[in-house]
Amino acid sequence: MASTTRPTLLPGDEIPSSLIPSHPTKPLRLGPGLRHLPPSQILPTVSGQLITLPQKSSMWIEYNSSRYIPTQSDLVIGTILRSGPDFYYVLLSPFTPPATLPHLAFEGATKKTRPQLNPGSLVYARVTLANKHMDPEVECVSATTGKADGLGPLTNGGMVFDVSLGFARRLLMAKSKEEGKIEVLELLGGEEGKLSFETAVGRNGKVWIGSEDIKTVVIVGRALKETDEKKLGVEAQRKLVRKLIKEMK
Amino acid sequence: MPLDTSTYSLALLRVDGRRWNELRRLHAQIRTQAAADGSSYLEMGHTKVMCVVTGPSEPGPRRGGGIGGGAGGQSKDAEVVVNIVIAGFSSVDRKRRGRGDKRTQEMQSTVANALAASLHTHLFPHSQINVSLHVLSQDGSLLAALINAATLACVDAGIPMTDYVAACTAGSTSTYAANDESADPLLDLNHQEEQELPSLTVATLGDSDRVVVLVCESRVQISRLEGMLAVGVDGCKQVRELLDRVVREKGQRMILEGTVEKGTGLNDLD
Amino acid sequence: MPREAEPSLNEKQFVIQALQENLRLDGRELEQYRPLELTLGDQYGVADATLGKTRVLAKASAELTVPYTDRPLDGIFTIATELSPMTSPAFELNRPTETEVLLSRLLEKTVRRSNALDTESLCLIAGQKCWSVRVDVHVLSHDGNLIDAACFAVVSALRHFKKPDTSMEGGVLTVYTAAEREPVPLSWLHSPFCVTWSFYGEQGEIAVLDATWLEEQVRVGSCTISLNRHGEICQISKLGGTPVEAVALLQCSAVSLTKVKEFSTYLDEKLAEDAKRRNKGGLLAELSAENDR
């Protein structure tokens, strides 16, 4: 993402027109946090940093909120509350109405061979429908290709940790090291830690970590939580990883 | 200073003539009410308690209004609900207790958790076991009597359990301030002793040394605790023997009277 | 009425497995408390105790009132606890849950019934006027181990609190405001603290101190021991749950004594710090109307 300035805006602030990308052919696409008031006003609705992508002609606001609001094609980790006649009811955030997950929305599932999930199991799913008038819906299989792509129940043990929403977003970025400034996971798995584990990050502020060794999961979990709570930079993350590895020896 | 201890040091006898390690008269009956699933009546000295058990049965109206029926699925065990009514005439001064009394609620919670530790609640998912206790007369060791009565009633109701939960009280002749090494632990305190001396109620699971309930509401030196606890656990073992005897005698009598079918393997008891 | 969010099966299993390997999620030892912080307010009698993410605020206040008819020589002392939706949407006002009843009973037994506060000293005119001291406990955030944090906050608030000075002259009672005479502290006999143990495992063999909310959801039994630093037990409650060996309970009580001594020293330090902060120039000793004993 190449952009010169990334101002921090409050809701209702004026966006300097120099920052609005103007592409000759592509129409301007607005991402989360921005609202278009016809005919030509663009206003931020949340407080955060304005990010613009001139090549793709899109702009959005990076913000950190406490409550997860489901948005389409987000990857989330949910807990199964109960099973209805056709759907599972999945809880994405505590004390919210549950999302529905159709029984057949798994890879290779038919009426006879669908996976049996008990209340309390975790699933990694994608949000298919999310608007403010209806309960959200999720799925565990890609509707177009029919493949799971890593979605589905998270069954082999592990532990799920709560992180802030902004941190989860940074973890999910394609280049989380450069852009998101999160190196912890690489350090733990690389030369510093040499730990082997797998992770699943949910945009609703949950990170699942699985490994054969319980100690590994505990270390990785602690590393993530401390990086998140204390907002550590890359150098500090390195120090934290070294400290944790030494403690656990 | 307590009346108790002054005579105690002279003859080592308590006010009611017992020695330090003697239980009061424990008298119990089961199946006192034919209409209920399980019932019992227990007397520990002058503390008289009646208990009725209904269950396992359909769960009652959901407390807290959960979202949908299956949402309670995470706790797949039967729920033990205890209700205690302490009659106004049970103590020396007539005292009418309201339903929302916190001390009663705490005892209800204690008895429920104590039973849940022993009953095989996993065999009856999504159901409720109702235990109703009525206190007719109080003379010390109230919580112990309640736990014992509830255990007997559950045995009568035929609910599978690991072992009897037997309870009794223990105390110490020293007050909290005195650091005297010669203080003796006492078993099974009555009302007067409970008011004046430090005491604790302990419940164990059957014959083992494993403590299910331990409640101490008076100030006591930490060094006294070991002695009181040891005496209490010992007393619980004696109580368990007595409870077991009650159940077996009743069972034999019921077979003799023909109320219960003789098993094919039993010898003729006529 | 939303229900309490229950942790998922993965989380529950993981916590139990980790405890069997002596590991806790935040890297603590099994018998290690989270860092305890105490903030004393500007006003006398306000104490804010934090144990990790659990935060409890206690406020002590006093007013003049008529004593109970059956106890004309004692003052009145009450502790009021309220778990409000501020802690979690699962709690409702005026609808006491089991947690709240147990918390309130434990605080009663620990602080009130053990005579930590001398109620006779609260009496001003026998049968007519006495002080009514009231401590309000507000739970601001719940991440496990409310009991220990609440007890610590209550004891701190009461020890920090100062009631207005009074004097009796020929049957006339005069109550001085803070501007006229420096308020006097309460007559405090001993400081009890609560230590809560949680048990895990088939036989309840793993004993853990200061459980977080998640650890509390998976525990099979718990026992709260209250004592003061002189080794006097004020109360013990193990209300059911998986049976635990009697010997293990005795060991727990011995460790509790060490923890209570730590709490006690911490509280004394904090109170001394606060007193020094207010006492600029050493004038406080001159203002105090207390007689030397």
Short mmCIF file of C-alpha atoms in Angstrom, two decimals, chain B residues 18-182:
data_model
loop_
_atom_site.label_atom_id
_atom_site.label_comp_id
_atom_site.label_asym_id
_atom_site.label_seq_id
_atom_site.Cartn_x
_atom_site.Cartn_y
_atom_site.Cartn_z
CA ARG B 18 -20.95 -37.15 76.90
CA ARG B 19 -17.23 -37.53 76.52
CA TRP B 20 -15.25 -35.63 73.93
CA ASN B 21 -15.63 -38.21 71.17
CA GLU B 22 -19.21 -39.35 71.58
CA LEU B 23 -21.95 -38.64 69.09
CA ARG B 24 -25.44 -37.78 70.23
CA ARG B 25 -28.26 -40.21 69.66
CA LEU B 26 -28.73 -40.51 65.92
CA HIS B 27 -32.13 -41.84 64.98
CA ALA B 28 -33.31 -42.00 61.40
CA GLN B 29 -36.10 -43.51 59.34
CA ILE B 30 -36.51 -43.73 55.61
CA ARG B 31 -39.63 -44.06 53.51
CA THR B 32 -41.64 -42.03 55.97
CA GLN B 33 -43.83 -40.71 53.16
CA ALA B 34 -45.11 -43.20 50.67
CA ALA B 35 -46.24 -40.59 48.16
CA ALA B 36 -42.82 -39.14 47.48
CA ASP B 37 -40.02 -40.74 45.49
CA GLY B 38 -37.80 -40.73 48.54
CA SER B 39 -38.23 -39.47 52.07
CA SER B 40 -36.44 -39.57 55.39
CA TYR B 41 -36.63 -38.31 58.95
CA LEU B 42 -33.49 -37.78 60.96
CA GLU B 43 -32.79 -36.81 64.57
CA MET B 44 -29.33 -35.88 65.82
CA GLY B 45 -29.92 -35.29 69.50
CA HIS B 46 -32.70 -32.72 69.54
CA THR B 47 -32.13 -31.52 65.97
CA LYS B 48 -34.99 -32.98 63.94
CA VAL B 49 -35.12 -32.74 60.18
CA MET B 50 -37.51 -34.14 57.55
CA CYS B 51 -36.58 -34.58 53.94
CA VAL B 52 -38.52 -35.39 50.77
CA VAL B 53 -36.89 -36.06 47.39
CA THR B 54 -38.70 -35.93 44.06
CA GLY B 55 -36.90 -36.88 40.95
CA PRO B 56 -35.27 -37.11 38.57
CA SER B 57 -38.09 -35.32 36.76
CA GLU B 58 -38.73 -32.73 34.08
CA PRO B 59 -36.81 -29.55 34.67
CA GLY B 60 -38.91 -26.72 36.03
CA PRO B 61 -39.31 -23.26 34.48
CA ARG B 62 -35.92 -22.09 33.31
CA ARG B 63 -34.31 -19.70 35.68
CA GLY B 64 -33.08 -16.63 33.88
CA GLY B 65 -35.01 -17.36 30.70
CA GLY B 66 -32.39 -18.98 28.50
CA ILE B 67 -32.39 -18.73 24.74
CA GLY B 68 -34.15 -21.86 23.58
CA GLY B 69 -34.21 -25.34 25.05
CA GLY B 70 -31.00 -26.90 23.90
CA ALA B 71 -28.88 -24.06 25.11
CA GLY B 72 -28.50 -25.78 28.46
CA GLY B 73 -26.81 -28.62 26.67
CA GLN B 74 -23.37 -27.76 27.88
CA SER B 75 -24.25 -28.94 31.38
CA LYS B 76 -25.60 -32.33 30.54
CA ASP B 77 -26.11 -33.38 34.12
CA ALA B 78 -29.20 -33.46 36.26
CA GLU B 79 -29.65 -30.35 38.34
CA VAL B 80 -30.06 -30.74 42.11
CA VAL B 81 -32.43 -28.13 43.53
CA VAL B 82 -32.68 -27.88 47.29
CA ASN B 83 -35.33 -26.06 49.28
CA ILE B 84 -34.99 -25.58 53.02
CA VAL B 85 -37.80 -24.42 55.26
CA ILE B 86 -36.88 -23.70 58.86
CA ALA B 87 -40.03 -23.78 60.94
CA GLY B 88 -40.66 -20.83 63.20
CA PHE B 89 -41.07 -23.09 66.21
CA SER B 90 -37.78 -24.89 65.65
CA SER B 91 -35.60 -22.73 67.88
CA VAL B 92 -36.06 -21.43 71.39
CA ASP B 93 -37.24 -17.99 70.24
CA ARG B 94 -39.99 -18.08 67.68
CA LYS B 95 -38.49 -16.63 64.51
CA ARG B 96 -40.13 -16.59 61.15
CA ARG B 97 -37.59 -16.61 58.35
CA GLY B 98 -38.43 -15.19 54.94
CA ARG B 99 -37.70 -17.17 51.82
CA GLY B 100 -34.97 -14.87 50.64
CA ASP B 101 -32.88 -15.26 53.76
CA LYS B 102 -29.24 -15.40 52.69
CA ARG B 103 -28.18 -17.87 55.36
CA THR B 104 -30.84 -20.29 54.18
CA GLN B 105 -29.85 -19.75 50.56
CA GLU B 106 -26.25 -20.52 51.41
CA MET B 107 -27.27 -23.76 53.15
CA GLN B 108 -29.42 -24.70 50.18
CA SER B 109 -26.49 -24.17 47.86
CA THR B 110 -24.19 -26.18 50.15
CA VAL B 111 -26.51 -29.19 50.38
CA ALA B 112 -27.09 -29.12 46.62
CA ASN B 113 -23.39 -29.06 45.82
CA ALA B 114 -22.67 -31.74 48.42
CA LEU B 115 -25.22 -34.08 46.89
CA ALA B 116 -24.08 -33.28 43.36
CA ALA B 117 -20.61 -34.49 44.32
CA SER B 118 -21.93 -37.94 45.05
CA LEU B 119 -25.03 -38.49 42.92
CA HIS B 120 -24.45 -39.85 39.44
CA THR B 121 -26.07 -36.88 37.79
CA HIS B 122 -24.63 -37.72 34.40
CA LEU B 123 -27.10 -40.58 34.14
CA PHE B 124 -30.07 -38.21 34.00
CA PRO B 125 -29.28 -35.38 31.60
CA HIS B 126 -31.62 -32.43 31.32
CA SER B 127 -33.60 -33.32 34.43
CA GLN B 128 -34.07 -32.02 37.91
CA ILE B 129 -33.86 -33.61 41.33
CA ASN B 130 -35.88 -31.68 43.95
CA VAL B 131 -34.88 -31.99 47.59
CA SER B 132 -37.18 -30.43 50.19
CA LEU B 133 -35.95 -30.16 53.74
CA HIS B 134 -38.00 -29.12 56.75
CA VAL B 135 -36.39 -28.29 60.05
CA LEU B 136 -38.65 -29.12 62.99
CA SER B 137 -36.29 -28.54 65.85
CA GLN B 138 -32.80 -27.06 66.08
CA ASP B 139 -30.26 -27.95 68.71
CA GLY B 140 -26.94 -27.45 66.99
CA SER B 141 -25.38 -29.29 64.00
CA LEU B 142 -28.13 -28.07 61.67
CA LEU B 143 -26.18 -28.24 58.43
CA ALA B 144 -24.87 -31.70 59.28
CA ALA B 145 -28.37 -33.00 59.97
CA LEU B 146 -29.63 -31.50 56.71
CA ILE B 147 -26.91 -33.20 54.67
CA ASN B 148 -27.47 -36.56 56.38
CA ALA B 149 -31.24 -36.40 55.91
CA ALA B 150 -30.85 -35.45 52.25
CA THR B 151 -28.46 -38.35 51.67
CA LEU B 152 -30.88 -40.85 53.22
CA ALA B 153 -33.79 -39.54 51.21
CA CYS B 154 -31.78 -39.83 47.98
CA VAL B 155 -30.87 -43.41 48.87
CA ASP B 156 -34.57 -44.09 49.49
CA ALA B 157 -35.47 -42.56 46.14
CA GLY B 158 -33.11 -44.95 44.46
CA ILE B 159 -30.92 -42.31 42.80
CA PRO B 160 -27.56 -43.90 41.98
CA MET B 161 -24.75 -42.42 44.09
CA THR B 162 -21.09 -43.10 44.75
CA ASP B 163 -21.40 -43.36 48.52
CA TYR B 164 -23.16 -41.82 51.51
CA VAL B 165 -22.36 -38.20 52.24
CA ALA B 166 -22.12 -38.21 56.02
CA ALA B 167 -21.74 -35.04 58.05
CA CYS B 168 -21.16 -34.03 61.62
CA THR B 169 -19.77 -31.16 63.66
CA ALA B 170 -16.59 -30.82 65.64
CA GLY B 171 -15.41 -28.17 68.04
CA SER B 172 -12.63 -27.26 70.40
CA THR B 173 -12.64 -26.38 74.06
CA SER B 174 -10.24 -23.51 73.60
CA THR B 175 -11.34 -20.05 72.65
CA TYR B 176 -9.54 -18.29 69.85
CA ALA B 177 -7.46 -16.07 72.03
CA ALA B 178 -6.09 -18.70 74.34
CA ASN B 179 -3.17 -20.61 72.98
CA ASP B 180 -3.48 -23.51 75.34
CA GLU B 181 -2.08 -26.74 74.05
CA SER B 182 -4.34 -28.79 76.27
#
